[in-house]
Coordinates of C-alpha atoms in Angstrom, one line a residue:
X1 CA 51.5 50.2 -4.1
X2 CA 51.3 50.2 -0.4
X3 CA 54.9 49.6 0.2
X4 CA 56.1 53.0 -0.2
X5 CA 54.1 54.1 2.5
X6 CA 54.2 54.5 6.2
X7 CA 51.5 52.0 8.1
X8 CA 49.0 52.9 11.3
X9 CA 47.9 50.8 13.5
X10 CA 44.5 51.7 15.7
X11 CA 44.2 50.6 18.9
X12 CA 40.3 50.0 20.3
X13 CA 40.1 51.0 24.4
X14 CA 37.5 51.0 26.9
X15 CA 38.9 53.6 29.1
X16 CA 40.7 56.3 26.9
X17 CA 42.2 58.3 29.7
X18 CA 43.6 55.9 31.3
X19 CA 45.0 54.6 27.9
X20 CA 46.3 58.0 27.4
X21 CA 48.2 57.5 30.8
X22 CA 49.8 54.4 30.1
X23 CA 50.6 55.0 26.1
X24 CA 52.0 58.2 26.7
X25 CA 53.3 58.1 30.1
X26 CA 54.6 54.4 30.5
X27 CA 55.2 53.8 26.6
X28 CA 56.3 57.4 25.8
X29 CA 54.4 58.4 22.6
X30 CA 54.1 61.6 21.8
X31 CA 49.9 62.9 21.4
X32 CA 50.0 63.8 17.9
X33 CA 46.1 65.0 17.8
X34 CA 43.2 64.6 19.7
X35 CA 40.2 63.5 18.3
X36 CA 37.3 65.7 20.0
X37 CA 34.4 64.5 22.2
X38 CA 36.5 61.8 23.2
X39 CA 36.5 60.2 19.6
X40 CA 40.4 59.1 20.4
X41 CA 44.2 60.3 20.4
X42 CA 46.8 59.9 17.2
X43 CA 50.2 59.2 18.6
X44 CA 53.2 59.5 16.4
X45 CA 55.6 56.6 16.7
X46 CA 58.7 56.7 14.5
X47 CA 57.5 57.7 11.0
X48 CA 53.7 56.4 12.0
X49 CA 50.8 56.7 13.6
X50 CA 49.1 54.8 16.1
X51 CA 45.1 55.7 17.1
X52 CA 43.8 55.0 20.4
X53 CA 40.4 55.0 20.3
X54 CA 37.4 54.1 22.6
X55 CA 35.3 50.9 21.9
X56 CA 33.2 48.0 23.7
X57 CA 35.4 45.7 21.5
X58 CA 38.5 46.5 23.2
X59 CA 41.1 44.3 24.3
X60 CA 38.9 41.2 22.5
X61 CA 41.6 39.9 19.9
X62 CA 43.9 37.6 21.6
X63 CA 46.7 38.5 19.3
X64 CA 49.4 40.9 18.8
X65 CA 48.2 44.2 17.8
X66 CA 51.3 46.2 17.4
X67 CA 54.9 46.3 17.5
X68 CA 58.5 48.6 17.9
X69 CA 61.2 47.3 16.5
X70 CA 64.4 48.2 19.0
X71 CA 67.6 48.3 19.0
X72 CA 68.5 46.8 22.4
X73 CA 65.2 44.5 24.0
X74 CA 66.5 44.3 27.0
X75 CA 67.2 47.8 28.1
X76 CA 63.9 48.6 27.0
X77 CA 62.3 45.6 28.9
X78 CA 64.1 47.0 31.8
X79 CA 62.5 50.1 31.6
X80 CA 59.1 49.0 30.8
X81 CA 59.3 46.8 33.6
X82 CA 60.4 49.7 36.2
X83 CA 57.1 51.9 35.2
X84 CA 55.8 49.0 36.1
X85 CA 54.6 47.0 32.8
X86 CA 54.1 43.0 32.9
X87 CA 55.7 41.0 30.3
X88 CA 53.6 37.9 28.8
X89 CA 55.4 34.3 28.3
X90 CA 54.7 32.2 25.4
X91 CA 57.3 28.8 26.4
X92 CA 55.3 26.9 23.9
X93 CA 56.5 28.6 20.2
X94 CA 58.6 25.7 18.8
X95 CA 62.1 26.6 18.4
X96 CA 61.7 29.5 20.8
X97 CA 64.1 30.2 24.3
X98 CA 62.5 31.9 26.9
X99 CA 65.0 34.4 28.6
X100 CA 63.6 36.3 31.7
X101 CA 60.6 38.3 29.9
X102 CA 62.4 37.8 26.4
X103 CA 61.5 35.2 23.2
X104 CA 65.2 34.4 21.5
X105 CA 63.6 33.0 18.3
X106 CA 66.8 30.7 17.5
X107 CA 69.4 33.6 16.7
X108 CA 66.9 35.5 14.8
X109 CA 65.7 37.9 16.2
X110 CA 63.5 38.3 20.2
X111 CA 60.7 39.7 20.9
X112 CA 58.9 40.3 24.8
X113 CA 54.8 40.9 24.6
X114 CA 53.5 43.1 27.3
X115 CA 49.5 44.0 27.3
X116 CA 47.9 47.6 27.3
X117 CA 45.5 48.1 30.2
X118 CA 42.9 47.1 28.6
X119 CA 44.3 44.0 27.3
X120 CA 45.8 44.7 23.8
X121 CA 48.8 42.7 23.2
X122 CA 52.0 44.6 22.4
X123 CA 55.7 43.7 21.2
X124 CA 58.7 45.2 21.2
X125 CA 61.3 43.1 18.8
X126 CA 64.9 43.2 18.3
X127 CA 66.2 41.8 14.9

């Protein structure tokens, strides 16, 4: 049912311009909409959506909230890292290689979490 259909992912924030900064300056999504009165911003990612919107809740869950799939991790860590993004380490995932900022999950794929300003865990994942 669902399947055939592209999936969003909404993103709570405390500070939405300065989430605007970093998810369209740093990350390089494109502002699809704004929401007015400062209800939040739909960026287009790919084929999808992302909404970025303001809340007390924000940056609560401690786990991933979203994720690219790329084609080369660590080109894009590199540039991530020269606007200036920190990249989480997570040593502790059994099976798991820790490379500089990047997870090598065995041959399987890697992935290399960064957080939002406000604390939401991202990932960017090469398969």
């Amino acid at each position: 049912m669902l399947g055939n259909h592209d999936i969003g992912v909404a993103l709570a924030v405390k500070d939405l311009e300065k989430a605007k900064q970093f998810y369209s300056e740093v990350l390089g999504l494109q502002i699809e909409k704004e929401i007015p009165e400062g209800g939040g911003i739909y960026y287009k990612s790919g084929n999808s959506y992302a909404l970025v919107y303001p809340s007390s809740f924000a940056g609560t869950n401690q786990a991933t909230y979203a994720g690219w799939t790329v084609d080369n991790i660590d080109e894009v860590v590199k540039e991530l890292k020269d606007k200036g993004v920190a990249f989480e380490h997570y040593p502790d995932f059994p099976g798991v290689t820790l490379e500089g900022d990047v997870h090598s999950w065995n041959g399987q794929g890697k992935t290399a979490w960064f957080k939002d300003p406000d604390g939401n865990i991202l990932a960017i994942n090469e398969m």
